[in-house]
Tab-separated table of C-alpha atoms in Angstrom:
chain	number	residue	atom	x	y	z
A	1	MET	CA	83.922	105.793	28.245
A	2	ALA	CA	85.886	102.644	28.860
A	3	ASN	CA	88.552	102.534	31.704
A	4	TYR	CA	92.106	102.539	30.438
A	5	LYS	CA	95.281	101.873	32.521
A	6	ASN	CA	98.690	102.646	31.106
A	7	PRO	CA	100.754	99.373	31.214
A	8	ARG	CA	103.938	101.412	31.777
A	9	LEU	CA	102.519	102.936	34.950
A	10	LYS	CA	101.392	99.501	36.083
A	11	ASN	CA	104.863	98.037	35.555
A	12	ALA	CA	106.520	100.975	37.321
A	13	ALA	CA	104.247	100.560	40.346
A	14	PHE	CA	105.030	96.854	40.489
A	15	LYS	CA	108.787	97.528	40.330
A	16	ARG	CA	108.514	100.051	43.182
A	17	PHE	CA	106.564	97.532	45.255
A	18	LEU	CA	109.155	94.833	44.511
A	19	SER	CA	112.007	97.161	45.536
A	20	VAL	CA	110.324	97.956	48.853
A	21	VAL	CA	109.837	94.241	49.550
A	22	LEU	CA	113.467	93.427	48.772
A	23	VAL	CA	114.785	96.291	50.960
A	24	THR	CA	112.523	95.229	53.820
A	25	LEU	CA	113.672	91.612	53.606
A	26	THR	CA	117.323	92.706	53.559
A	27	VAL	CA	116.907	94.891	56.645
A	28	VAL	CA	115.057	92.120	58.498
A	29	SER	CA	117.797	89.612	57.612
A	30	LEU	CA	120.505	91.945	58.868
A	31	LEU	CA	118.612	92.505	62.101
A	32	ILE	CA	118.257	88.764	62.638
A	33	VAL	CA	121.991	88.213	62.074
A	34	SER	CA	122.807	91.105	64.399
A	35	LEU	CA	120.552	89.758	67.128
A	36	ARG	CA	122.062	86.281	66.814
A	37	ILE	CA	125.542	87.733	67.270
A	38	LYS	CA	124.532	89.878	70.242
A	39	THR	CA	122.769	87.028	71.997
A	40	THR	CA	125.740	84.692	71.614
A	41	PRO	CA	128.118	85.452	74.541
A	42	GLY	CA	131.448	86.771	73.360
A	43	LEU	CA	130.749	86.070	69.668
A	44	SER	CA	130.674	89.649	68.353
A	45	GLU	CA	133.723	90.536	70.436
A	46	SER	CA	135.710	87.503	69.286
A	47	VAL	CA	134.724	88.019	65.624
A	48	VAL	CA	135.884	91.638	65.640
A	49	ILE	CA	139.108	90.895	67.528
A	50	GLN	CA	139.875	87.846	65.384
A	51	SER	CA	139.351	89.890	62.235
A	52	GLY	CA	141.782	92.504	63.518
A	53	MET	CA	144.348	89.900	64.581
A	54	GLU	CA	144.436	88.325	61.131
A	55	LYS	CA	145.515	91.627	59.593
A	56	LEU	CA	148.520	91.954	61.900
A	57	ASN	CA	151.957	90.454	61.517
A	58	LEU	CA	151.604	88.224	64.585
A	59	PRO	CA	153.336	84.832	64.964
A	60	LYS	CA	151.384	81.814	63.801
A	61	ARG	CA	149.503	80.563	66.827
A	62	ASN	CA	149.900	77.047	68.133
A	63	GLU	CA	147.151	75.049	69.855
A	64	PHE	CA	148.281	76.175	73.298
A	65	SER	CA	148.197	79.845	72.291
A	66	ILE	CA	144.706	79.488	70.846
A	67	ARG	CA	143.447	77.882	74.070
A	68	LEU	CA	144.875	80.732	76.135
A	69	GLU	CA	143.126	83.296	73.936
A	70	GLU	CA	139.874	81.429	74.477
A	71	ARG	CA	140.421	81.482	78.253
A	72	ASN	CA	140.905	85.231	78.108
A	73	ARG	CA	137.248	85.516	77.103
A	74	PHE	CA	136.029	83.592	80.149
A	75	PRO	CA	133.895	85.708	82.525
A	76	SER	CA	135.230	86.980	85.827
A	77	ARG	CA	134.995	84.600	88.775
A	78	ASN	CA	133.297	85.204	92.146
A	79	MET	CA	130.528	87.259	90.544
A	80	ASP	CA	128.051	85.350	92.707
A	81	LEU	CA	129.906	86.555	95.811
A	82	TYR	CA	130.387	90.122	94.542
A	83	PRO	CA	127.590	90.831	92.048
A	84	LYS	CA	128.188	94.603	92.013
A	85	LEU	CA	131.374	96.642	91.902
A	86	ALA	CA	131.577	99.992	93.683
A	87	LYS	CA	130.588	102.878	91.406
A	88	ASP	CA	133.983	104.613	91.409
A	89	HIS	CA	136.123	101.537	91.964
A	90	ILE	CA	139.801	101.460	91.002
A	91	THR	CA	140.539	98.307	89.037
A	92	ILE	CA	143.646	96.439	90.208
A	93	VAL	CA	145.911	94.608	87.770
A	94	LEU	CA	148.400	92.114	89.186
A	95	TYR	CA	150.908	90.964	86.559
A	96	VAL	CA	152.765	87.761	87.300
A	97	HIS	CA	155.435	85.483	85.851
A	98	ASN	CA	156.488	82.199	87.464
A	99	ARG	CA	157.346	82.803	91.108
A	100	PRO	CA	154.613	81.029	93.107
A	101	GLN	CA	156.126	81.736	96.537
A	102	TYR	CA	156.125	85.434	95.739
A	103	LEU	CA	152.568	85.295	94.449
A	104	GLN	CA	151.314	83.598	97.614
A	105	VAL	CA	152.746	86.432	99.730
A	106	SER	CA	151.307	89.123	97.448
A	107	VAL	CA	147.848	87.509	97.327
A	108	LYS	CA	147.761	87.084	101.095
A	109	SER	CA	148.591	90.777	101.536
A	110	LEU	CA	145.822	91.713	99.091
A	111	SER	CA	143.313	89.658	101.090
A	112	ASN	CA	143.845	92.058	104.027
A	113	VAL	CA	143.393	95.246	102.011
A	114	VAL	CA	140.448	97.330	103.190
A	115	GLY	CA	137.967	97.780	100.311
A	116	ILE	CA	139.369	94.988	98.136
A	117	SER	CA	135.915	93.391	97.844
A	118	GLU	CA	134.602	96.536	96.108
A	119	THR	CA	136.730	96.179	93.010
A	120	LEU	CA	137.886	93.883	90.216
A	121	LEU	CA	141.266	92.169	90.384
A	122	ILE	CA	142.754	91.257	87.001
A	123	VAL	CA	145.659	88.817	87.075
A	124	SER	CA	147.774	88.886	83.922
A	125	HIS	CA	149.989	85.822	83.406
A	126	ASP	CA	153.134	85.753	81.267
A	127	GLY	CA	152.200	82.456	79.647
A	128	TYR	CA	150.705	79.629	81.683
A	129	PHE	CA	152.098	77.941	84.791
A	130	GLU	CA	149.794	75.561	86.650
A	131	GLU	CA	150.997	76.408	90.159
A	132	MET	CA	150.464	80.130	89.520
A	133	ASN	CA	147.018	79.429	88.099
A	134	LYS	CA	145.985	77.390	91.153
A	135	ILE	CA	146.945	80.176	93.533
A	136	VAL	CA	144.792	82.674	91.634
A	137	GLU	CA	141.876	80.259	91.365
A	138	GLY	CA	141.892	80.052	95.162
A	139	ILE	CA	141.159	83.780	95.583
A	140	LYS	CA	137.756	84.403	97.193
A	141	PHE	CA	138.107	87.914	98.609
A	142	CYS	CA	137.044	89.816	95.457
A	143	ARG	CA	135.944	89.451	91.868
A	144	VAL	CA	138.798	88.027	89.750
A	145	LYS	CA	139.533	88.007	86.036
A	146	GLN	CA	142.463	86.007	84.652
A	147	ILE	CA	144.209	86.735	81.354
A	148	PHE	CA	147.121	84.858	79.793
A	149	ALA	CA	149.616	86.344	77.328
A	150	PRO	CA	149.045	84.119	74.257
A	151	TYR	CA	152.225	85.260	72.508
A	152	SER	CA	154.531	84.762	75.469
A	153	PRO	CA	157.851	83.088	74.605
A	154	HIS	CA	156.924	80.532	77.277
A	155	VAL	CA	154.030	79.401	75.069
A	156	PHE	CA	156.159	78.818	71.965
A	157	THR	CA	158.744	76.117	72.650
A	158	ASP	CA	160.244	75.749	69.168
A	159	SER	CA	159.413	78.927	67.258
A	160	PHE	CA	159.417	82.700	67.651
A	161	PRO	CA	158.719	84.399	70.037
A	162	GLY	CA	160.253	81.421	71.822
A	163	VAL	CA	163.486	79.786	70.671
A	164	SER	CA	163.608	78.966	66.969
A	165	PRO	CA	165.964	76.214	65.703
A	166	ASN	CA	167.892	78.662	63.507
A	167	ASP	CA	168.108	81.553	65.978
A	168	CYS	CA	171.417	83.308	66.461
A	169	LYS	CA	172.776	82.989	69.992
A	170	GLY	CA	175.071	85.119	72.100
A	171	LYS	CA	177.322	87.164	69.839
A	172	ASP	CA	176.893	85.004	66.730
A	173	ASP	CA	177.627	86.627	63.389
A	174	ALA	CA	174.394	86.119	61.436
A	175	GLY	CA	176.216	86.286	58.092
A	176	LYS	CA	178.821	83.687	58.965
A	177	LYS	CA	176.535	81.405	60.970
A	178	HIS	CA	173.605	81.758	58.533
A	179	CYS	CA	171.313	82.152	61.542
A	180	THR	CA	168.286	84.354	62.153
A	181	GLY	CA	168.299	87.454	64.327
A	182	ASN	CA	169.524	91.001	64.817
A	183	PRO	CA	171.947	91.802	67.640
A	184	ASP	CA	171.387	94.618	70.108
A	185	GLN	CA	173.660	97.662	70.342
A	186	TYR	CA	176.181	95.593	72.320
A	187	GLY	CA	176.324	92.752	69.800
A	188	ASN	CA	174.141	90.317	71.761
A	189	HIS	CA	171.251	88.378	70.260
A	190	ARG	CA	167.853	88.057	71.910
A	191	SER	CA	167.061	85.881	74.907
A	192	PRO	CA	163.363	84.861	74.910
A	193	LYS	CA	163.131	84.722	78.712
A	194	ILE	CA	164.482	88.266	78.928
A	195	VAL	CA	162.382	89.897	76.203
A	196	SER	CA	159.224	88.325	77.632
A	197	LEU	CA	159.241	90.924	80.435
A	198	LYS	CA	158.713	93.853	78.089
A	199	HIS	CA	156.386	91.948	75.752
A	200	HIS	CA	154.115	90.885	78.612
A	201	TRP	CA	153.863	94.374	80.086
A	202	TRP	CA	152.991	95.963	76.739
A	203	TRP	CA	150.529	93.220	75.756
A	204	MET	CA	148.881	93.522	79.182
A	205	MET	CA	148.529	97.304	78.951
A	206	ASN	CA	146.937	97.173	75.509
A	207	THR	CA	144.639	94.320	76.510
A	208	VAL	CA	143.482	95.841	79.806
A	209	TRP	CA	142.803	99.307	78.415
A	210	ASP	CA	141.495	98.435	74.942
A	211	GLY	CA	140.767	94.713	74.697
A	212	LEU	CA	138.827	93.439	77.704
A	213	LYS	CA	135.091	94.039	77.802
A	214	GLU	CA	135.409	94.370	81.588
A	215	THR	CA	137.710	97.401	81.360
A	216	ARG	CA	137.702	98.984	77.910
A	217	GLY	CA	134.877	101.287	79.014
A	218	HIS	CA	136.573	102.083	82.332
A	219	ASN	CA	137.746	105.696	82.411
A	220	GLY	CA	138.894	105.804	86.013
A	221	HIS	CA	142.304	104.904	87.364
A	222	VAL	CA	143.789	101.411	87.149
A	223	LEU	CA	146.344	100.264	89.726
A	224	PHE	CA	149.213	98.063	88.533
A	225	ILE	CA	151.138	95.821	90.930
A	226	GLU	CA	153.489	92.878	90.578
A	227	GLU	CA	153.834	89.453	92.177
A	228	ASP	CA	156.689	90.625	94.408
A	229	HIS	CA	154.796	93.585	95.859
A	230	PHE	CA	153.460	93.421	99.416
A	231	ILE	CA	150.354	95.597	99.650
A	232	PHE	CA	149.479	97.208	102.984
A	233	PRO	CA	145.894	97.081	104.353
A	234	ASN	CA	145.406	100.841	103.799
A	235	ALA	CA	146.634	100.834	100.187
A	236	TYR	CA	143.262	100.952	98.427
A	237	ARG	CA	141.763	103.642	100.672
A	238	ASN	CA	144.947	105.722	100.410
A	239	LEU	CA	144.887	105.378	96.639
A	240	GLN	CA	141.283	106.532	96.502
A	241	LEU	CA	142.269	109.636	98.459
A	242	LEU	CA	145.250	110.338	96.198
A	243	VAL	CA	143.118	110.009	93.074
A	244	SER	CA	140.488	112.384	94.465
A	245	LEU	CA	143.084	114.935	95.636
A	246	LYS	CA	145.249	114.849	92.500
A	247	PRO	CA	143.208	117.279	90.341
A	248	GLU	CA	143.388	119.967	93.041
A	249	LYS	CA	146.690	119.274	94.776
A	250	CYS	CA	148.761	118.265	91.751
A	251	PRO	CA	146.942	118.934	88.465
A	252	ASP	CA	150.149	118.257	86.517
A	253	CYS	CA	150.599	114.813	88.081
A	254	TYR	CA	150.045	111.988	85.627
A	255	ALA	CA	149.632	109.208	88.182
A	256	ALA	CA	149.372	108.186	91.817
A	257	ASN	CA	151.814	105.835	93.525
A	258	LEU	CA	151.596	103.643	96.608
A	259	ALA	CA	155.369	103.679	97.178
A	260	PRO	CA	158.372	105.969	96.663
A	261	CYS	CA	160.202	105.809	93.352
A	262	ASP	CA	163.246	104.633	95.295
A	263	VAL	CA	162.020	101.166	96.313
A	264	SER	CA	164.522	101.004	99.185
A	265	LEU	CA	162.685	103.816	101.024
A	266	ARG	CA	159.565	103.607	103.186
A	267	GLY	CA	158.689	107.301	102.930
A	268	GLU	CA	159.563	110.534	104.685
A	269	GLY	CA	156.932	110.483	107.410
A	270	TRP	CA	156.149	114.165	106.813
A	271	ASP	CA	152.750	115.824	107.120
A	272	SER	CA	152.622	116.509	103.394
A	273	LEU	CA	151.959	114.825	100.079
A	274	ILE	CA	154.870	114.077	97.746
A	275	ALA	CA	155.114	114.744	94.000
A	276	GLU	CA	158.014	112.955	92.351
A	277	ARG	CA	158.972	110.971	89.246
A	278	MET	CA	156.658	108.055	88.560
A	279	GLY	CA	157.743	104.814	90.211
A	280	ASN	CA	157.212	101.172	89.248
A	281	VAL	CA	155.686	99.883	92.514
A	282	GLY	CA	151.936	100.346	92.866
A	283	TYR	CA	151.345	102.944	90.138
A	284	ALA	CA	147.915	104.047	88.942
A	285	PHE	CA	146.798	106.224	86.033
A	286	ASN	CA	143.698	106.767	83.910
A	287	ARG	CA	142.753	106.348	80.258
A	288	THR	CA	143.881	109.848	79.303
A	289	VAL	CA	147.425	108.981	80.356
A	290	TRP	CA	147.190	105.606	78.631
A	291	ARG	CA	146.281	107.337	75.373
A	292	LYS	CA	149.443	109.451	75.635
A	293	ILE	CA	151.504	106.329	76.293
A	294	HIS	CA	149.863	104.409	73.452
A	295	ARG	CA	150.666	107.194	70.993
A	296	ARG	CA	154.346	106.552	71.793
A	297	ALA	CA	154.180	102.894	70.745
A	298	LYS	CA	156.987	103.334	68.218
A	299	GLU	CA	159.315	104.860	70.816
A	300	PHE	CA	158.480	102.083	73.270
A	301	CYS	CA	158.848	99.215	70.821
A	302	PHE	CA	162.084	100.274	69.151
A	303	PHE	CA	164.122	101.375	72.178
A	304	ASP	CA	166.948	98.925	72.834
A	305	ASP	CA	166.233	97.964	76.433
A	306	TYR	CA	164.370	94.854	77.577
A	307	ASN	CA	163.038	96.632	80.701
A	308	TRP	CA	159.620	98.209	80.252
A	309	ASP	CA	160.139	100.715	83.086
A	310	ILE	CA	163.530	101.965	81.892
A	311	THR	CA	162.057	102.271	78.393
A	312	MET	CA	159.278	104.458	79.807
A	313	TRP	CA	161.666	106.661	81.797
A	314	ALA	CA	164.217	107.051	78.999
A	315	THR	CA	161.984	107.497	75.940
A	316	VAL	CA	158.216	107.625	76.494
A	317	PHE	CA	157.912	110.001	79.449
A	318	PRO	CA	160.468	112.530	78.106
A	319	SER	CA	158.447	112.716	74.876
A	320	PHE	CA	155.501	114.177	76.823
A	321	GLY	CA	157.306	117.527	76.934
A	322	SER	CA	157.015	118.125	80.683
A	323	PRO	CA	158.075	116.290	83.860
A	324	VAL	CA	155.953	113.212	84.543
A	325	TYR	CA	155.109	113.565	88.219
A	326	THR	CA	153.162	111.147	90.360
A	327	LEU	CA	151.398	111.892	93.651
A	328	ARG	CA	151.959	109.738	96.733
A	329	GLY	CA	151.719	109.827	100.496
A	330	PRO	CA	154.630	110.380	102.907
A	331	ARG	CA	154.480	106.770	104.087
A	332	THR	CA	154.554	103.776	101.764
A	333	SER	CA	151.510	101.564	101.236
A	334	ALA	CA	153.370	98.940	99.202
A	335	VAL	CA	156.775	97.284	99.462
A	336	HIS	CA	158.912	95.533	96.882
A	337	PHE	CA	160.214	92.379	98.579
A	338	GLY	CA	161.647	90.375	95.669
A	339	LYS	CA	165.256	89.330	95.484
A	340	CYS	CA	165.060	87.108	92.366
A	341	GLY	CA	164.826	88.523	88.862
A	342	LEU	CA	161.700	87.805	86.841
A	343	HIS	CA	163.663	85.876	84.231
A	344	GLN	CA	164.975	83.409	86.809
A	345	GLY	CA	161.651	81.794	87.586
A	346	GLN	CA	161.354	79.753	90.728
A	347	GLY	CA	161.333	76.070	91.452
A	348	LYS	CA	161.210	73.993	94.588
A	349	ASN	CA	164.996	74.109	94.880
A	350	ASN	CA	165.276	77.761	93.946
A	351	ASP	CA	163.506	79.609	96.723
A	352	CYS	CA	163.573	83.355	96.322
A	353	ILE	CA	162.198	83.998	99.818
A	354	ASP	CA	164.235	83.369	102.946
A	355	ASN	CA	162.763	80.398	104.822
A	356	GLY	CA	159.750	80.530	102.533
A	357	SER	CA	158.357	83.737	104.053
A	358	VAL	CA	158.840	87.488	104.258
A	359	ASN	CA	158.995	89.624	107.363
A	360	ILE	CA	157.421	92.976	106.564
A	361	GLN	CA	156.441	95.151	109.480
A	362	VAL	CA	152.876	96.443	109.303
A	363	ASP	CA	152.140	99.085	111.941
A	364	ALA	CA	148.773	100.307	113.165
A	365	THR	CA	148.993	103.375	110.919
A	366	ASP	CA	149.404	101.082	107.881
A	367	LYS	CA	145.996	99.531	108.527
A	368	VAL	CA	143.925	102.705	108.080
A	369	ALA	CA	143.991	105.542	105.565
A	370	ASN	CA	146.751	107.911	106.671
A	371	ILE	CA	146.570	110.656	104.045
A	372	ARG	CA	145.073	114.049	104.913
A	373	SER	CA	143.303	116.335	102.474
A	374	GLU	CA	144.639	119.492	104.170
A	375	TRP	CA	148.277	118.612	103.471
A	376	ASP	CA	150.354	120.621	101.004
A	377	VAL	CA	152.478	119.017	98.307
A	378	GLU	CA	156.257	118.729	98.485
A	379	VAL	CA	157.743	118.500	94.971
A	380	TYR	CA	160.960	116.621	94.200
A	381	GLU	CA	162.602	118.227	91.188
A	382	ASN	CA	165.579	116.979	89.189
A	383	GLN	CA	165.596	113.537	90.774
A	384	GLN	CA	168.262	111.052	89.831
A	385	GLY	CA	167.350	108.133	87.617
A	386	TYR	CA	166.998	107.129	83.983
A	387	LYS	CA	166.300	110.089	81.722
A	388	ALA	CA	166.241	111.080	78.055
A	389	GLY	CA	169.607	110.396	76.494
A	390	PHE	CA	170.167	107.044	78.185
A	391	LYS	CA	170.823	104.582	75.355
A	392	GLY	CA	169.465	101.486	77.100
A	393	TRP	CA	170.845	98.239	78.499
A	394	GLY	CA	170.186	96.323	75.288
A	395	GLY	CA	168.604	92.901	74.937
A	396	TRP	CA	165.994	94.325	72.553
A	397	GLY	CA	167.646	94.532	69.142
A	398	ASP	CA	165.816	91.878	67.154
A	399	ASN	CA	163.502	93.237	64.463
A	400	ARG	CA	161.017	90.440	65.196
A	401	ASP	CA	160.587	91.702	68.771
A	402	HIS	CA	160.091	95.247	67.503
A	403	GLN	CA	157.374	94.103	65.104
A	404	LEU	CA	155.612	91.896	67.668
A	405	CYS	CA	155.591	94.741	70.171
A	406	PHE	CA	154.199	97.160	67.594
A	407	SER	CA	151.530	94.647	66.586
A	408	PHE	CA	150.335	94.529	70.189
A	409	ALA	CA	149.686	98.268	69.982
A	410	GLN	CA	147.436	97.715	66.942
A	411	MET	CA	145.539	94.626	68.127
A	412	TYR	CA	142.409	96.418	69.246
A	413	HIS	CA	142.484	99.394	66.872
């Protein structure tokens, strides 16, 4: 009997074989593309972030802004000197503007902090100023990462978020003047140098927690300080103790602070820990708290006050539903020494420091950890300060600022 093969079966087998080959080639191609992206430093990250940026209503970038964004992807410096960070390190973020004399004092104080070499210092710049950059590039006492706010008003000289040619000014009537802008609750139009304070803080927070590859997987606490903060030698060790004691001593505390909420005080000197309202000098919190803050982006971005801290106290924190306490020691580990506002800047003829220096007394007890685990917690209730119901100082009424702020909250999501 002669052999007989059904041509339909033969064709079906060939089609199945062809399908398998095509699927295999597709998978291999995808793997090759994936490997190329992963082996190109920063490519996958930049592609994803760039794709997200294009979907947002962000200002059109100029060449300077694009260069700053590229610099933000540069690796940390001093990795050869400090190849490994401590396992449970607390990242430190120093946010700066344009006061080089202040920054020199702050950096010098940081160089004397015990344990500083164990961690990563991130310096966030509100735009780019060469003298500020040089000071940071001279840091050798720890690993350093620099980031620059690419949408700072200082980066845009003739368009929003800087000054646009057709912007309303002062108390201009937009209808009569045919100018662009929305006044705040007091009838005043935006000032780019003023609004940059709030924009920088919010951009920095979103970038540090959700944008940087160095920190977006960091679940521990992050310490935030400013260029006019003098940090005592025991600050880092004290902060480590506060963070470790917080779950037991003050489980309802959202943060840890290096200094009292009232920046004019140096502490009580008691043998006890202090729980009080969260301050703005040397504050540290973790990703869980950041998530709660980030969920209040609308409240933050639409509240008519150009100060980030007053916005937090008056709108964001009250929305949490319970008092926002922070835990600190009875003696300060950081001091606010500035006497010039951030919007003033600083030039050679505009010194904000008397005789070019500060005189801050550092005692022997400020050089070693001076917090004890056996101490109880003294709670300050009903403290004075900005609370829910405060309507804000204004300066933040322009719809363009609201939208830019809200876009920052969506950049990495």
